[in-house]
Amino acid sequence: MSQNTREYTGLPGRGFKKGGFFAVFRIRARLWLGRDHLLCVYNKKYEEDYKRFYYKDIQAIIIHKTNRAKVWNIIFGIFAAIFAVRITELWPLTGFFLLLMLINRLRGPTCACTLQTAVSKEYLPSLSRLRNAEKAVNRLMPLIEKAQGKLSK
Amino acid sequence: MSSVIINCAKCDTRLPVEIINRPGFTSCPGCGVPVKVHVFPALYRQTGTVKTGEGLLTDNEAGCFFHPAKKAVIPCDICGRFLCSLCDIEFNDQHLCPSCLEAGKKKRKIRNLENNRVLYDNIALSLSVIPLLFIWPTIITAPASIYFSIRHWRSPSSIIPRTKVRFILAGFFAIIQIAGWAMFITYI
């Protein structure tokens, strides 16, 4: 019950949760490690929503690879090609889209991460890059194993 | 492990036991997407039986505050009322009665029950910055921003670590705008 605000440490990865169709602001999501639970923070600009997953209740973490990074690279590539070939006066835009492609490439492959408990399955929007998801799971697993014990083979 | 039920997050196909807790990715038999599953002992835990509370056997035994016919097993860690196993709520390593839990949630005394907070610092900053685009509304929004910054300086902000820098920036921008308006009015 103390008001100590340093009890959470951030996990890598930030993402956006799908809001309503008319949502003005996108909902930013981030994960934080607490003493006995994982805190999922949804930032709606003027307020925050919290979801807590206690380490003792987490049953499984499921990661599957997605093609989102490849799709975006194709879209950026098409725009870069259009500005390079058809509208040569706007050549800086070609560079801009190539830069976006490079950033997307450097951020690595994409994935979707789902956390399962006995009563819910929660999609974790902040773990949308495989590198971040692996790092987060590696930091999360010892805490879950500490709360639940190790699984025998 | 044969009774484990883990479904693919994409196609909802039941995943075979062989691909669970493997170091690398394995293709889902349903959709073929590479999938990696980390499973923990909570998946195999049996769901607990419902506690009903034991009835009083003799007159010497203490009864529950909420159910006098049931045997008290533990006192509430906050109010000290005797509780039967039905009323005993274990939360944050404490044993609480339902009324203390409810009061704790309403008065925001139990942090782990809070699932929403208003970010007053973001409101104050938006009040001092966004109306700048239209200039005229700042005559109202700049004092409002200062009011928000002072009124909610000590209000609970985000649960996660957060500084007061937004309040400071909001106050700074609002003071500049008020000074600008003062100069404009004296010039007229």
PDB file of C-alpha atoms in Angstrom, chain B:
ATOM      1  CA  MET B   1       1.249 -33.216 -20.365  1.00  0.00           C
ATOM      2  CA  SER B   2      -1.343 -34.859 -22.582  1.00  0.00           C
ATOM      3  CA  SER B   3      -4.177 -32.793 -21.083  1.00  0.00           C
ATOM      4  CA  VAL B   4      -2.511 -29.458 -21.911  1.00  0.00           C
ATOM      5  CA  ILE B   5      -4.695 -27.159 -24.014  1.00  0.00           C
ATOM      6  CA  ILE B   6      -2.771 -24.450 -25.831  1.00  0.00           C
ATOM      7  CA  ASN B   7      -4.247 -23.029 -28.989  1.00  0.00           C
ATOM      8  CA  CYS B   8      -2.475 -21.137 -31.728  1.00  0.00           C
ATOM      9  CA  ALA B   9      -2.989 -17.411 -31.147  1.00  0.00           C
ATOM     10  CA  LYS B  10      -3.607 -16.875 -34.856  1.00  0.00           C
ATOM     11  CA  CYS B  11      -5.840 -19.758 -36.066  1.00  0.00           C
ATOM     12  CA  ASP B  12      -6.964 -21.162 -32.670  1.00  0.00           C
ATOM     13  CA  THR B  13      -5.879 -24.673 -33.647  1.00  0.00           C
ATOM     14  CA  ARG B  14      -4.925 -26.862 -30.709  1.00  0.00           C
ATOM     15  CA  LEU B  15      -1.144 -27.073 -30.651  1.00  0.00           C
ATOM     16  CA  PRO B  16       0.533 -30.464 -30.189  1.00  0.00           C
ATOM     17  CA  VAL B  17       2.448 -31.110 -26.964  1.00  0.00           C
ATOM     18  CA  GLU B  18       5.702 -31.671 -28.891  1.00  0.00           C
ATOM     19  CA  ILE B  19       6.077 -28.004 -29.835  1.00  0.00           C
ATOM     20  CA  ILE B  20       5.653 -26.701 -26.269  1.00  0.00           C
ATOM     21  CA  ASN B  21       8.742 -25.245 -24.549  1.00  0.00           C
ATOM     22  CA  ARG B  22      10.946 -25.860 -27.577  1.00  0.00           C
ATOM     23  CA  PRO B  23      13.899 -23.439 -27.923  1.00  0.00           C
ATOM     24  CA  GLY B  24      13.074 -22.446 -31.505  1.00  0.00           C
ATOM     25  CA  PHE B  25      10.017 -21.746 -33.626  1.00  0.00           C
ATOM     26  CA  THR B  26       7.877 -24.591 -34.972  1.00  0.00           C
ATOM     27  CA  SER B  27       5.158 -24.364 -37.604  1.00  0.00           C
ATOM     28  CA  CYS B  28       1.567 -24.418 -36.365  1.00  0.00           C
ATOM     29  CA  PRO B  29      -0.204 -27.499 -37.806  1.00  0.00           C
ATOM     30  CA  GLY B  30      -3.275 -25.361 -38.572  1.00  0.00           C
ATOM     31  CA  CYS B  31      -1.968 -22.203 -40.270  1.00  0.00           C
ATOM     32  CA  GLY B  32       1.711 -23.023 -40.768  1.00  0.00           C
ATOM     33  CA  VAL B  33       2.863 -19.841 -39.009  1.00  0.00           C
ATOM     34  CA  PRO B  34       6.093 -20.225 -36.998  1.00  0.00           C
ATOM     35  CA  VAL B  35       5.078 -20.334 -33.341  1.00  0.00           C
ATOM     36  CA  LYS B  36       6.929 -20.581 -30.037  1.00  0.00           C
ATOM     37  CA  VAL B  37       5.143 -21.558 -26.824  1.00  0.00           C
ATOM     38  CA  HIS B  38       6.435 -21.098 -23.275  1.00  0.00           C
ATOM     39  CA  VAL B  39       4.320 -23.038 -20.798  1.00  0.00           C
ATOM     40  CA  PHE B  40       4.433 -22.684 -17.012  1.00  0.00           C
ATOM     41  CA  PRO B  41       3.281 -24.933 -14.123  1.00  0.00           C
ATOM     42  CA  ALA B  42       0.109 -22.845 -13.579  1.00  0.00           C
ATOM     43  CA  LEU B  43      -1.311 -24.524 -16.687  1.00  0.00           C
ATOM     44  CA  TYR B  44      -1.334 -27.897 -14.910  1.00  0.00           C
ATOM     45  CA  ARG B  45      -2.650 -26.552 -11.619  1.00  0.00           C
ATOM     46  CA  GLN B  46      -5.986 -27.947 -10.542  1.00  0.00           C
ATOM     47  CA  THR B  47      -8.675 -25.332 -10.021  1.00  0.00           C
ATOM     48  CA  GLY B  48      -9.373 -24.918  -6.287  1.00  0.00           C
ATOM     49  CA  THR B  49     -12.560 -26.076  -4.657  1.00  0.00           C
ATOM     50  CA  VAL B  50     -15.097 -23.446  -3.569  1.00  0.00           C
ATOM     51  CA  LYS B  51     -14.826 -22.554   0.124  1.00  0.00           C
ATOM     52  CA  THR B  52     -18.146 -22.543   1.914  1.00  0.00           C
ATOM     53  CA  GLY B  53     -17.115 -21.915   5.537  1.00  0.00           C
ATOM     54  CA  GLU B  54     -17.414 -24.345   8.394  1.00  0.00           C
ATOM     55  CA  GLY B  55     -20.407 -24.018  10.753  1.00  0.00           C
ATOM     56  CA  LEU B  56     -20.059 -23.386  14.525  1.00  0.00           C
ATOM     57  CA  LEU B  57     -19.867 -26.641  16.502  1.00  0.00           C
ATOM     58  CA  THR B  58     -19.755 -25.325  20.096  1.00  0.00           C
ATOM     59  CA  ASP B  59     -20.719 -22.047  21.814  1.00  0.00           C
ATOM     60  CA  ASN B  60     -17.063 -21.364  22.719  1.00  0.00           C
ATOM     61  CA  GLU B  61     -16.015 -20.881  19.108  1.00  0.00           C
ATOM     62  CA  ALA B  62     -15.857 -17.415  17.575  1.00  0.00           C
ATOM     63  CA  GLY B  63     -18.254 -16.705  14.730  1.00  0.00           C
ATOM     64  CA  CYS B  64     -17.691 -14.759  11.532  1.00  0.00           C
ATOM     65  CA  PHE B  65     -18.667 -11.053  11.663  1.00  0.00           C
ATOM     66  CA  PHE B  66     -20.621 -11.333   8.427  1.00  0.00           C
ATOM     67  CA  HIS B  67     -21.924 -14.898   8.895  1.00  0.00           C
ATOM     68  CA  PRO B  68     -22.465 -15.457  12.655  1.00  0.00           C
ATOM     69  CA  ALA B  69     -23.340 -19.110  12.111  1.00  0.00           C
ATOM     70  CA  LYS B  70     -19.975 -19.825  10.454  1.00  0.00           C
ATOM     71  CA  LYS B  71     -16.741 -20.480  12.311  1.00  0.00           C
ATOM     72  CA  ALA B  72     -14.168 -17.653  12.284  1.00  0.00           C
ATOM     73  CA  VAL B  73     -10.797 -18.747  10.943  1.00  0.00           C
ATOM     74  CA  ILE B  74      -8.812 -15.507  10.703  1.00  0.00           C
ATOM     75  CA  PRO B  75      -9.129 -11.789  11.605  1.00  0.00           C
ATOM     76  CA  CYS B  76      -9.100  -9.077   8.906  1.00  0.00           C
ATOM     77  CA  ASP B  77      -5.627  -7.480   8.746  1.00  0.00           C
ATOM     78  CA  ILE B  78      -7.134  -3.972   8.513  1.00  0.00           C
ATOM     79  CA  CYS B  79     -10.246  -3.827  10.705  1.00  0.00           C
ATOM     80  CA  GLY B  80      -9.661  -6.915  12.867  1.00  0.00           C
ATOM     81  CA  ARG B  81     -13.109  -8.400  12.288  1.00  0.00           C
ATOM     82  CA  PHE B  82     -13.312 -12.173  12.584  1.00  0.00           C
ATOM     83  CA  LEU B  83     -13.816 -13.834   9.197  1.00  0.00           C
ATOM     84  CA  CYS B  84     -14.922 -17.270   8.091  1.00  0.00           C
ATOM     85  CA  SER B  85     -13.157 -18.950   5.181  1.00  0.00           C
ATOM     86  CA  LEU B  86     -15.893 -17.683   2.890  1.00  0.00           C
ATOM     87  CA  CYS B  87     -15.259 -14.007   3.744  1.00  0.00           C
ATOM     88  CA  ASP B  88     -11.467 -14.260   3.970  1.00  0.00           C
ATOM     89  CA  ILE B  89      -9.945 -12.615   0.870  1.00  0.00           C
ATOM     90  CA  GLU B  90      -6.217 -13.150   0.491  1.00  0.00           C
ATOM     91  CA  PHE B  91      -4.725 -10.206  -1.339  1.00  0.00           C
ATOM     92  CA  ASN B  92      -1.189  -8.797  -1.434  1.00  0.00           C
ATOM     93  CA  ASP B  93      -0.150 -11.259   1.324  1.00  0.00           C
ATOM     94  CA  GLN B  94      -2.918  -9.881   3.550  1.00  0.00           C
ATOM     95  CA  HIS B  95      -6.205 -11.317   4.735  1.00  0.00           C
ATOM     96  CA  LEU B  96      -8.986  -8.777   4.170  1.00  0.00           C
ATOM     97  CA  CYS B  97     -12.722  -8.696   4.666  1.00  0.00           C
ATOM     98  CA  PRO B  98     -14.946  -7.747   1.687  1.00  0.00           C
ATOM     99  CA  SER B  99     -15.833  -4.328   3.159  1.00  0.00           C
ATOM    100  CA  CYS B 100     -12.170  -3.326   3.688  1.00  0.00           C
ATOM    101  CA  LEU B 101     -11.367  -4.467   0.155  1.00  0.00           C
ATOM    102  CA  GLU B 102     -14.259  -2.405  -1.224  1.00  0.00           C
ATOM    103  CA  ALA B 103     -13.251   0.632   0.868  1.00  0.00           C
ATOM    104  CA  GLY B 104      -9.622   0.225  -0.216  1.00  0.00           C
ATOM    105  CA  LYS B 105     -10.653   0.259  -3.847  1.00  0.00           C
ATOM    106  CA  LYS B 106     -12.965   3.256  -3.493  1.00  0.00           C
ATOM    107  CA  LYS B 107     -10.459   5.330  -1.504  1.00  0.00           C
ATOM    108  CA  ARG B 108      -7.575   4.146  -3.715  1.00  0.00           C
ATOM    109  CA  LYS B 109      -5.687   2.822  -0.701  1.00  0.00           C
ATOM    110  CA  ILE B 110      -4.911  -0.516  -2.324  1.00  0.00           C
ATOM    111  CA  ARG B 111      -2.783   0.271  -5.355  1.00  0.00           C
ATOM    112  CA  ASN B 112      -3.051  -3.151  -6.948  1.00  0.00           C
ATOM    113  CA  LEU B 113      -6.806  -2.676  -7.325  1.00  0.00           C
ATOM    114  CA  GLU B 114      -6.467   0.547  -9.289  1.00  0.00           C
ATOM    115  CA  ASN B 115      -7.029  -0.011 -12.984  1.00  0.00           C
ATOM    116  CA  ASN B 116      -7.275   3.588 -14.173  1.00  0.00           C
ATOM    117  CA  ARG B 117      -5.654   6.957 -13.450  1.00  0.00           C
ATOM    118  CA  VAL B 118      -6.120  10.400 -14.942  1.00  0.00           C
ATOM    119  CA  LEU B 119      -2.963  12.090 -16.220  1.00  0.00           C
ATOM    120  CA  TYR B 120      -3.506  15.675 -15.061  1.00  0.00           C
ATOM    121  CA  ASP B 121      -0.029  16.716 -16.214  1.00  0.00           C
ATOM    122  CA  ASN B 122      -0.883  15.808 -19.825  1.00  0.00           C
ATOM    123  CA  ILE B 123      -4.158  17.761 -19.552  1.00  0.00           C
ATOM    124  CA  ALA B 124      -2.313  20.824 -18.204  1.00  0.00           C
ATOM    125  CA  LEU B 125       0.323  20.626 -20.951  1.00  0.00           C
ATOM    126  CA  SER B 126      -2.284  20.219 -23.689  1.00  0.00           C
ATOM    127  CA  LEU B 127      -4.217  23.194 -22.301  1.00  0.00           C
ATOM    128  CA  SER B 128      -1.129  25.354 -22.606  1.00  0.00           C
ATOM    129  CA  VAL B 129       0.117  24.116 -26.000  1.00  0.00           C
ATOM    130  CA  ILE B 130      -2.760  23.054 -28.295  1.00  0.00           C
ATOM    131  CA  PRO B 131      -4.766  26.367 -28.071  1.00  0.00           C
ATOM    132  CA  LEU B 132      -1.626  28.183 -29.308  1.00  0.00           C
ATOM    133  CA  LEU B 133      -2.638  27.063 -32.811  1.00  0.00           C
ATOM    134  CA  PHE B 134      -5.725  29.290 -32.604  1.00  0.00           C
ATOM    135  CA  ILE B 135      -4.154  32.044 -30.403  1.00  0.00           C
ATOM    136  CA  TRP B 136      -7.424  33.565 -29.092  1.00  0.00           C
ATOM    137  CA  PRO B 137      -8.477  30.652 -26.816  1.00  0.00           C
ATOM    138  CA  THR B 138      -5.211  31.036 -24.884  1.00  0.00           C
ATOM    139  CA  ILE B 139      -6.717  33.930 -22.907  1.00  0.00           C
ATOM    140  CA  ILE B 140      -8.831  31.290 -21.132  1.00  0.00           C
ATOM    141  CA  THR B 141      -6.718  28.147 -21.456  1.00  0.00           C
ATOM    142  CA  ALA B 142      -3.451  29.642 -20.144  1.00  0.00           C
ATOM    143  CA  PRO B 143      -4.913  30.464 -16.674  1.00  0.00           C
ATOM    144  CA  ALA B 144      -6.745  27.116 -16.783  1.00  0.00           C
ATOM    145  CA  SER B 145      -3.454  25.356 -17.388  1.00  0.00           C
ATOM    146  CA  ILE B 146      -1.847  27.109 -14.408  1.00  0.00           C
ATOM    147  CA  TYR B 147      -4.878  26.211 -12.285  1.00  0.00           C
ATOM    148  CA  PHE B 148      -4.582  22.534 -13.339  1.00  0.00           C
ATOM    149  CA  SER B 149      -0.845  22.492 -12.621  1.00  0.00           C
ATOM    150  CA  ILE B 150      -1.276  23.902  -9.113  1.00  0.00           C
ATOM    151  CA  ARG B 151      -4.503  22.072  -8.239  1.00  0.00           C
ATOM    152  CA  HIS B 152      -3.197  18.650  -9.286  1.00  0.00           C
ATOM    153  CA  TRP B 153       0.493  19.029  -8.441  1.00  0.00           C
ATOM    154  CA  ARG B 154       0.084  16.509  -5.620  1.00  0.00           C
ATOM    155  CA  SER B 155      -2.706  14.428  -7.167  1.00  0.00           C
ATOM    156  CA  PRO B 156      -1.751  10.820  -7.848  1.00  0.00           C
ATOM    157  CA  SER B 157      -0.260  10.577 -11.303  1.00  0.00           C
ATOM    158  CA  SER B 158       0.703   7.467 -13.216  1.00  0.00           C
ATOM    159  CA  ILE B 159       1.528   4.291 -11.281  1.00  0.00           C
ATOM    160  CA  ILE B 160       4.718   3.893 -13.283  1.00  0.00           C
ATOM    161  CA  PRO B 161       7.674   6.257 -12.688  1.00  0.00           C
ATOM    162  CA  ARG B 162       6.884   9.753 -14.037  1.00  0.00           C
ATOM    163  CA  THR B 163       8.393  13.174 -13.392  1.00  0.00           C
ATOM    164  CA  LYS B 164       6.647  16.542 -12.894  1.00  0.00           C
ATOM    165  CA  VAL B 165       8.283  18.001 -16.000  1.00  0.00           C
ATOM    166  CA  ARG B 166       4.956  18.250 -17.891  1.00  0.00           C
ATOM    167  CA  PHE B 167       3.459  20.368 -15.092  1.00  0.00           C
ATOM    168  CA  ILE B 168       6.531  22.614 -15.130  1.00  0.00           C
ATOM    169  CA  LEU B 169       6.431  23.009 -18.922  1.00  0.00           C
ATOM    170  CA  ALA B 170       2.671  23.671 -18.813  1.00  0.00           C
ATOM    171  CA  GLY B 171       3.176  26.412 -16.198  1.00  0.00           C
ATOM    172  CA  PHE B 172       6.083  27.899 -18.146  1.00  0.00           C
ATOM    173  CA  PHE B 173       4.164  28.105 -21.438  1.00  0.00           C
ATOM    174  CA  ALA B 174       1.035  29.406 -19.678  1.00  0.00           C
ATOM    175  CA  ILE B 175       2.995  32.188 -17.914  1.00  0.00           C
ATOM    176  CA  ILE B 176       4.546  33.244 -21.239  1.00  0.00           C
ATOM    177  CA  GLN B 177       1.065  33.378 -22.828  1.00  0.00           C
ATOM    178  CA  ILE B 178      -0.375  35.417 -19.914  1.00  0.00           C
ATOM    179  CA  ALA B 179       2.576  37.805 -20.131  1.00  0.00           C
ATOM    180  CA  GLY B 180       1.955  38.118 -23.869  1.00  0.00           C
ATOM    181  CA  TRP B 181      -1.702  38.948 -23.293  1.00  0.00           C
ATOM    182  CA  ALA B 182      -0.791  41.500 -20.596  1.00  0.00           C
ATOM    183  CA  MET B 183       1.607  43.219 -23.003  1.00  0.00           C
ATOM    184  CA  PHE B 184      -0.973  43.137 -25.790  1.00  0.00           C
ATOM    185  CA  ILE B 185      -3.698  44.681 -23.572  1.00  0.00           C
ATOM    186  CA  THR B 186      -1.394  47.440 -22.252  1.00  0.00           C
ATOM    187  CA  TYR B 187      -0.277  48.163 -25.844  1.00  0.00           C
ATOM    188  CA  ILE B 188      -3.910  48.613 -26.945  1.00  0.00           C
TER     189      ILE B 188
END
